[in-house]
Short mmCIF file of C-alpha atoms in Angstrom, two decimals:
data_model
loop_
_atom_site.label_atom_id
_atom_site.label_comp_id
_atom_site.label_asym_id
_atom_site.label_seq_id
_atom_site.Cartn_x
_atom_site.Cartn_y
_atom_site.Cartn_z
CA MET A 729 15.25 -28.28 61.44
CA ARG A 730 11.72 -28.68 62.07
CA SER A 731 9.47 -25.99 62.17
CA ASP A 732 5.55 -25.33 63.70
CA ARG A 733 4.37 -23.97 60.28
CA PRO A 734 2.12 -26.11 58.44
CA PRO A 735 3.93 -26.81 54.96
CA PHE A 736 2.52 -25.40 51.40
CA ARG A 737 1.03 -28.39 49.48
CA PRO A 738 -0.23 -28.68 45.89
CA SER A 739 -3.36 -29.94 44.91
CA ARG A 740 -5.73 -30.15 41.97
CA PHE A 741 -6.62 -27.73 40.07
CA GLY A 742 -3.57 -25.62 40.46
CA GLU A 743 -4.86 -24.76 43.84
CA THR A 744 -2.35 -23.85 46.47
CA ARG A 745 -3.95 -26.15 49.51
CA VAL A 746 -2.71 -25.20 53.24
CA ALA A 747 -1.91 -28.63 55.72
CA GLY A 748 -4.64 -28.80 58.44
CA CYS A 749 -6.83 -26.22 57.12
CA GLY A 750 -9.88 -26.42 54.63
CA MET A 751 -9.42 -23.05 52.78
CA SER A 752 -7.21 -22.42 50.02
CA PHE A 753 -5.90 -19.49 48.58
CA ASN A 754 -8.60 -19.56 45.39
CA ALA A 755 -11.55 -19.73 47.99
CA VAL A 756 -9.74 -17.04 49.95
CA SER A 757 -9.53 -14.56 46.82
CA ARG A 758 -13.03 -15.51 45.83
CA ILE A 759 -14.17 -13.52 49.08
CA GLN A 760 -16.76 -10.66 48.15
CA LEU A 761 -15.00 -7.31 48.82
CA ARG A 762 -17.82 -4.58 49.92
CA ARG A 763 -17.16 -1.57 48.40
CA PRO A 764 -19.46 1.11 50.11
CA LEU A 765 -18.22 4.06 48.90
CA VAL A 766 -19.76 2.95 45.30
CA GLY A 767 -23.29 3.46 47.00
CA ILE A 768 -22.18 6.92 48.83
CA ALA A 769 -21.39 8.29 45.17
CA ILE A 770 -24.15 6.80 43.33
CA GLY A 771 -26.24 8.78 45.96
CA PHE A 772 -24.43 12.19 46.14
CA VAL A 773 -24.80 11.85 42.23
CA THR A 774 -28.32 11.09 42.27
CA GLY A 775 -29.39 14.14 45.02
CA THR A 776 -27.71 16.29 43.20
CA GLY A 777 -29.39 15.41 39.92
CA LEU A 778 -32.60 15.95 42.20
CA ALA A 779 -32.04 19.23 43.36
CA ALA A 780 -30.87 20.65 40.04
CA CYS A 781 -34.43 19.21 38.35
CA TRP A 782 -36.59 19.90 41.57
CA PRO A 783 -35.57 22.36 43.97
CA LEU A 784 -36.65 21.93 47.51
CA PRO A 785 -35.83 24.60 50.70
CA LEU A 786 -32.86 23.22 52.40
CA GLY A 787 -34.38 23.06 55.42
CA PHE A 788 -36.96 19.92 54.35
CA LEU A 789 -33.65 18.47 52.81
CA PHE A 790 -31.46 18.64 55.93
CA PHE A 791 -34.40 17.08 58.34
CA MET A 792 -34.79 14.63 55.60
CA ALA A 793 -31.21 13.57 56.08
CA LEU A 794 -31.36 13.46 59.71
CA PHE A 795 -34.55 11.45 59.54
CA PHE A 796 -32.71 8.85 57.35
CA LEU A 797 -30.36 8.48 59.51
CA LEU A 798 -32.36 7.83 62.72
CA LEU A 799 -34.58 5.14 60.67
CA SER A 800 -31.11 3.41 59.81
CA LEU A 801 -29.89 3.52 63.47
CA LEU A 802 -33.61 2.26 64.33
CA PHE A 803 -33.01 -0.67 61.78
CA LEU A 804 -29.48 -1.31 62.37
CA LYS A 805 -27.56 -4.13 60.37
CA THR A 806 -30.53 -4.77 57.94
CA GLY A 807 -31.20 -4.09 54.41
CA VAL A 808 -33.15 -1.25 55.22
CA SER A 809 -30.38 0.96 57.47
CA THR A 810 -28.11 0.14 53.98
CA TRP A 811 -30.92 2.35 51.70
CA CYS A 812 -31.93 4.76 54.95
CA LEU A 813 -27.77 5.51 54.48
CA LEU A 814 -28.15 6.03 50.79
CA LEU A 815 -30.97 8.07 50.81
CA CYS A 816 -29.62 10.09 53.91
CA CYS A 817 -26.14 10.80 51.60
CA ALA A 818 -28.97 12.00 48.73
CA CYS A 819 -30.52 14.56 50.86
CA LEU A 820 -27.22 15.79 51.67
CA ALA A 821 -25.93 15.98 47.92
CA ALA A 822 -29.25 17.75 47.88
CA CYS A 823 -28.03 20.21 50.64
CA HIS A 824 -24.94 20.97 49.09
CA TYR A 825 -26.05 21.96 46.06
CA THR A 826 -29.03 24.16 47.35
CA VAL A 827 -26.74 25.99 49.35
CA SER A 828 -23.65 26.58 46.70
CA ALA A 829 -26.22 27.74 44.31
CA SER A 830 -24.63 29.52 40.88
CA GLY A 831 -24.64 32.97 40.29
CA LEU A 832 -26.38 35.17 37.93
CA SER A 833 -25.21 33.59 34.19
CA GLU A 834 -21.98 36.12 32.91
CA ARG A 835 -24.17 36.68 29.59
CA LEU A 836 -27.40 38.06 31.48
CA ILE A 837 -24.88 40.31 33.76
CA GLN A 838 -23.18 41.70 30.58
CA ARG A 839 -26.15 42.10 28.89
CA ARG A 840 -27.66 44.50 31.75
CA TYR A 841 -24.19 46.51 32.06
CA ALA A 842 -24.97 46.96 28.36
CA GLU A 843 -28.28 47.99 28.34
CA ARG A 844 -27.74 50.70 31.17
CA PRO A 845 -23.23 51.01 32.02
CA ALA A 846 -24.01 54.20 34.20
CA GLY A 847 -27.60 53.89 35.07
CA PRO A 848 -28.90 51.65 38.60
CA VAL A 849 -29.71 48.19 38.47
CA HIS A 850 -32.84 47.26 41.06
CA VAL A 851 -33.01 43.62 42.74
CA ASP A 852 -34.31 42.30 45.42
CA GLY A 853 -33.51 38.87 47.51
CA ARG A 854 -32.57 36.98 50.32
CA ILE A 855 -29.05 37.62 52.14
CA ALA A 856 -27.85 34.37 51.18
CA ALA A 857 -24.61 34.33 53.55
CA THR A 858 -23.20 35.84 56.60
CA PRO A 859 -22.10 39.71 56.30
CA GLU A 860 -18.93 40.62 56.74
CA PHE A 861 -17.79 44.45 57.60
CA TYR A 862 -14.37 45.82 56.13
CA PRO A 863 -13.72 48.64 57.96
CA TYR A 864 -11.84 51.38 56.34
CA PRO A 865 -8.18 52.57 56.73
CA SER A 866 -9.36 56.00 58.76
CA GLY A 867 -11.51 53.63 60.86
CA GLY A 868 -15.36 54.04 62.01
CA ARG A 869 -16.55 53.29 58.53
CA GLY A 870 -16.22 50.37 56.42
CA ALA A 871 -17.87 48.51 53.27
CA TRP A 872 -20.86 45.77 54.10
CA VAL A 873 -19.85 42.54 51.89
CA PHE A 874 -22.47 39.76 51.13
CA PRO A 875 -24.18 37.33 48.71
CA LEU A 876 -27.55 38.46 47.71
CA ALA A 877 -29.71 35.21 46.09
CA CYS A 878 -31.89 37.25 43.88
CA GLU A 879 -35.47 36.22 42.99
CA GLY A 880 -36.61 39.73 41.17
CA GLU A 881 -35.26 42.70 38.70
CA LYS A 882 -36.86 45.59 38.32
CA THR A 883 -36.73 46.27 34.19
CA ALA A 884 -38.50 48.43 31.88
CA ASN A 885 -41.62 46.42 31.92
CA GLY A 886 -41.85 45.86 35.33
CA TRP A 887 -40.56 43.38 38.06
CA GLU A 888 -39.46 40.21 36.04
CA GLN A 889 -38.43 36.97 38.23
CA LEU A 890 -34.43 36.08 38.44
CA HIS A 891 -32.58 33.36 40.05
CA GLY A 892 -28.77 33.33 41.04
CA ARG A 893 -26.79 34.87 43.40
CA ILE A 894 -25.09 37.98 42.97
CA TRP A 895 -22.48 39.80 45.16
CA VAL A 896 -23.69 42.84 47.28
CA ARG A 897 -21.16 45.65 48.32
CA VAL A 898 -22.59 48.42 50.79
CA SER A 899 -19.98 51.01 50.85
CA GLU A 900 -19.93 53.78 53.66
CA GLY A 901 -21.46 51.93 56.14
CA SER A 902 -21.21 51.41 59.55
CA ARG A 903 -21.13 48.28 61.97
CA ALA A 904 -24.69 49.77 63.33
CA ASP A 905 -26.01 48.73 60.11
CA HIS A 906 -28.14 45.72 60.51
CA TYR A 907 -27.88 43.72 57.80
CA GLU A 908 -28.54 39.74 58.96
CA TYR A 909 -28.49 36.24 57.06
CA GLY A 910 -31.79 35.70 55.51
CA GLU A 911 -33.46 38.89 55.16
CA ARG A 912 -35.05 40.32 51.82
CA TRP A 913 -33.86 43.46 50.62
CA CYS A 914 -34.35 45.64 47.80
CA PHE A 915 -31.56 47.28 46.27
CA SER A 916 -30.49 49.73 43.68
CA GLY A 917 -26.92 50.32 42.57
CA ARG A 918 -24.17 49.90 39.42
CA LEU A 919 -23.01 47.01 38.32
CA LYS A 920 -18.92 46.83 38.79
CA GLN A 921 -16.73 43.98 37.65
CA ARG A 922 -14.15 42.48 40.05
CA ASN A 923 -10.40 42.22 39.62
CA ASN A 924 -9.50 39.81 41.73
CA PRO A 925 -8.83 36.22 39.91
CA PHE A 926 -9.44 33.73 42.31
CA VAL A 927 -13.49 34.55 42.79
CA ARG A 928 -15.85 32.85 40.78
CA GLU A 929 -18.54 35.44 40.83
CA LYS A 930 -16.69 38.66 38.42
CA TRP A 931 -19.61 41.00 39.14
CA THR A 932 -20.71 42.47 41.90
CA LEU A 933 -23.71 45.24 42.82
CA ALA A 934 -22.08 48.77 44.70
CA VAL A 935 -24.57 50.05 46.66
CA SER A 936 -23.19 54.52 47.44
CA PRO A 937 -24.89 55.95 50.05
CA HIS A 938 -27.12 58.10 47.49
CA ASP A 939 -28.63 54.67 46.37
CA SER A 940 -32.06 53.30 47.24
CA ARG A 941 -32.11 50.20 49.91
CA GLU A 942 -35.31 48.59 51.59
CA ARG A 943 -35.41 46.21 53.96
CA LEU A 944 -38.83 43.96 52.99
CA SER A 945 -38.93 41.43 55.46
CA SER A 946 -36.96 40.14 58.72
CA PRO A 947 -35.30 36.48 58.36
CA ARG A 948 -37.19 33.09 57.91
CA PHE A 949 -36.33 30.74 60.65
CA SER A 950 -33.23 28.04 59.65
CA LEU A 951 -30.29 26.40 61.02
CA ILE A 952 -28.49 28.80 60.06
CA SER A 953 -29.95 31.43 61.35
CA TRP A 954 -30.33 30.03 64.90
CA GLY A 955 -26.56 29.38 64.77
CA LEU A 956 -25.40 32.95 64.11
CA HIS A 957 -27.82 33.26 67.02
CA LEU A 958 -26.15 31.02 68.85
CA ARG A 959 -22.32 32.67 67.76
CA ARG A 960 -23.77 35.86 69.00
CA ALA A 961 -24.52 34.61 73.00
CA ALA A 962 -21.07 32.88 72.27
CA SER A 963 -19.51 36.16 71.62
CA ALA A 964 -21.31 37.81 74.45
CA THR A 965 -20.03 35.08 76.67
CA LEU A 966 -16.18 35.20 75.84
CA THR A 967 -16.70 39.12 76.30
CA ARG A 968 -17.11 38.96 80.05
CA GLY A 969 -13.63 39.14 82.18
CA LEU A 970 -11.75 40.71 78.92
CA GLU A 971 -13.40 43.83 78.33
CA ASN A 972 -9.83 45.79 79.22
CA PHE A 973 -8.26 43.85 76.57
CA PRO A 974 -10.10 44.29 72.91
CA ASN A 975 -7.24 43.65 70.84
CA HIS A 976 -6.75 40.22 72.30
CA LEU A 977 -10.76 39.64 72.64
CA SER A 978 -11.27 40.14 68.87
CA ILE A 979 -8.65 37.14 68.07
CA LEU A 980 -9.53 35.01 70.58
CA LYS A 981 -13.41 35.51 68.97
CA ALA A 982 -12.11 34.68 65.51
CA LEU A 983 -10.07 31.64 66.01
CA LEU A 984 -12.60 29.82 68.24
CA ILE A 985 -15.92 30.59 66.57
CA GLY A 986 -15.00 32.50 63.52
CA ASP A 987 -16.51 35.97 64.48
CA ARG A 988 -14.01 38.43 62.76
CA GLU A 989 -16.07 41.51 62.72
CA SER A 990 -14.05 42.92 65.78
CA ILE A 991 -10.80 42.90 64.95
CA PRO A 992 -9.26 45.99 64.11
CA HIS A 993 -8.51 47.16 60.43
CA GLU A 994 -3.99 46.71 61.41
CA THR A 995 -4.70 43.58 62.56
CA TYR A 996 -6.61 42.25 59.46
CA GLU A 997 -4.34 43.75 57.32
CA LYS A 998 -1.03 42.20 59.43
CA PHE A 999 -2.40 38.05 59.06
CA THR A 1000 -3.36 39.33 55.15
CA ARG A 1001 0.22 40.57 54.19
CA THR A 1002 1.40 37.47 56.50
CA GLY A 1003 -0.91 34.83 54.61
CA THR A 1004 -2.31 33.65 57.86
CA LEU A 1005 -5.28 34.88 57.51
CA HIS A 1006 -6.95 31.12 56.86
CA ILE A 1007 -6.50 30.61 60.81
CA PHE A 1008 -9.67 32.63 61.54
CA ALA A 1009 -11.88 30.24 59.09
CA ILE A 1010 -13.25 27.67 60.78
CA SER A 1011 -12.24 24.47 59.36
CA GLY A 1012 -11.29 20.74 60.05
CA LEU A 1013 -8.47 21.73 61.89
CA HIS A 1014 -11.23 23.39 64.41
CA VAL A 1015 -13.65 20.79 64.58
CA GLY A 1016 -11.07 18.19 64.34
CA MET A 1017 -9.91 19.56 67.77
CA VAL A 1018 -12.75 19.75 69.72
CA GLY A 1019 -13.95 16.10 68.32
CA VAL A 1020 -10.20 14.60 70.29
CA LEU A 1021 -11.06 16.51 73.31
CA ILE A 1022 -14.58 15.33 73.39
CA VAL A 1023 -13.78 11.81 72.17
CA SER A 1024 -10.49 12.16 75.65
CA VAL A 1025 -13.78 12.46 77.83
CA PHE A 1026 -15.44 9.75 75.94
CA LYS A 1027 -12.00 7.35 76.82
CA THR A 1028 -12.51 8.44 80.29
CA ALA A 1029 -15.99 7.59 80.76
CA GLY A 1030 -15.35 4.56 79.29
CA ILE A 1031 -18.07 5.07 76.78
CA ALA A 1032 -16.94 2.22 73.76
CA ARG A 1033 -15.99 2.93 70.94
CA LYS A 1034 -18.57 1.97 68.69
CA PHE A 1035 -21.33 4.53 70.47
CA TRP A 1036 -18.58 7.78 70.16
CA GLY A 1037 -20.26 8.73 67.36
CA ILE A 1038 -24.04 9.18 68.91
CA TRP A 1039 -22.45 11.38 71.46
CA LEU A 1040 -20.26 13.15 69.89
CA LEU A 1041 -22.16 13.99 66.69
CA PRO A 1042 -24.51 16.35 68.31
CA LEU A 1043 -21.98 17.98 70.44
CA LEU A 1044 -19.76 19.04 67.05
CA LEU A 1045 -23.16 19.90 65.29
CA PHE A 1046 -23.60 22.55 68.11
CA TYR A 1047 -19.95 23.85 68.15
CA VAL A 1048 -20.19 24.08 63.74
CA LEU A 1049 -23.66 26.11 64.16
CA ALA A 1050 -22.41 28.23 66.89
CA SER A 1051 -19.54 29.17 64.36
CA GLY A 1052 -22.00 30.20 61.68
CA MET A 1053 -22.49 27.18 60.17
CA LYS A 1054 -19.81 27.41 57.20
CA PRO A 1055 -19.03 25.20 54.34
CA SER A 1056 -15.66 24.81 55.40
CA ALA A 1057 -16.86 23.55 58.32
CA PHE A 1058 -19.83 21.75 57.20
CA ARG A 1059 -17.76 19.34 55.28
CA PRO A 1060 -15.35 18.33 57.71
CA LEU A 1061 -18.44 17.20 60.26
CA THR A 1062 -19.73 15.30 57.46
CA MET A 1063 -16.66 13.80 57.08
CA ALA A 1064 -16.77 12.87 61.14
CA ALA A 1065 -20.35 11.56 60.92
CA LEU A 1066 -18.96 8.94 58.25
CA TYR A 1067 -16.00 7.96 60.07
CA PHE A 1068 -17.17 7.58 63.46
CA LEU A 1069 -20.96 6.05 62.95
CA ALA A 1070 -19.38 3.29 60.73
CA PRO A 1071 -18.65 1.03 63.70
CA LEU A 1072 -22.38 1.00 64.33
CA PHE A 1073 -23.20 -0.36 60.76
#
């Protein structure tokens, strides 16, 4: 029986050569394999180390990452593009390190607690994340919880510089109270230990209605504050036509844009007891579904696959900003950028 496949023939030096083909299997094995993740890992480690040694503003780091990304598109498929991509990864790693700054050291808090276990502690700093309001079962009032990026502490010798984050819990508050990301506040409260084993920060600053609090300055402009403004605008848009269904409207806002402030306490408790509260957190599932919908439009419009990333990423970035710029949404945005921009490089 005759076959059309060329026979294998042994050649010199132990190589296996295919008849009619000038390439041996040893030559194929010597083809250089590209491992781009090694360069990305080196850039990530470098950016993290530089941010730990020389802290820079978050906005500056983000715009530098965007600048290097655009520069890599300008010098496409050249050596300059590769270096620009590695610098972009380094800037993104520095952004990640800046956002996830560690809290106050356990030793420092324990020393402060030993000095004045029942006395007030005075700290000032900026609100480092979106304040969350947790209503009491009785309704009406509740507690505001948010992390505070500390800048100073009042001691017997005056104000001293302080670095780190501590969680602040303002009790007996109402939804009308105004706490916004980026605002600079001065709080006085008492240190209390948290009993939740699943949280990293074991201490919180409990602020009662009798403790003093003072807003020192308004929030500075940042991408996160702009994203929160977009979320408030999106929340107002979703409200139109659904004013008579407040319970359904609150769940819709939480599912689409991560706005959980208007969820009634009873409904919130039901999702907590059933272990399904995580569906309200904007994560890779939400970003992926939005991306699939946008890509289907690109396919219908006949846009080439290698250009999807150029059009898709600004739209996904707008959605992530409108959902509050949570880390759980920023991570899938970064992975989507690597995946959809890969065909360009």
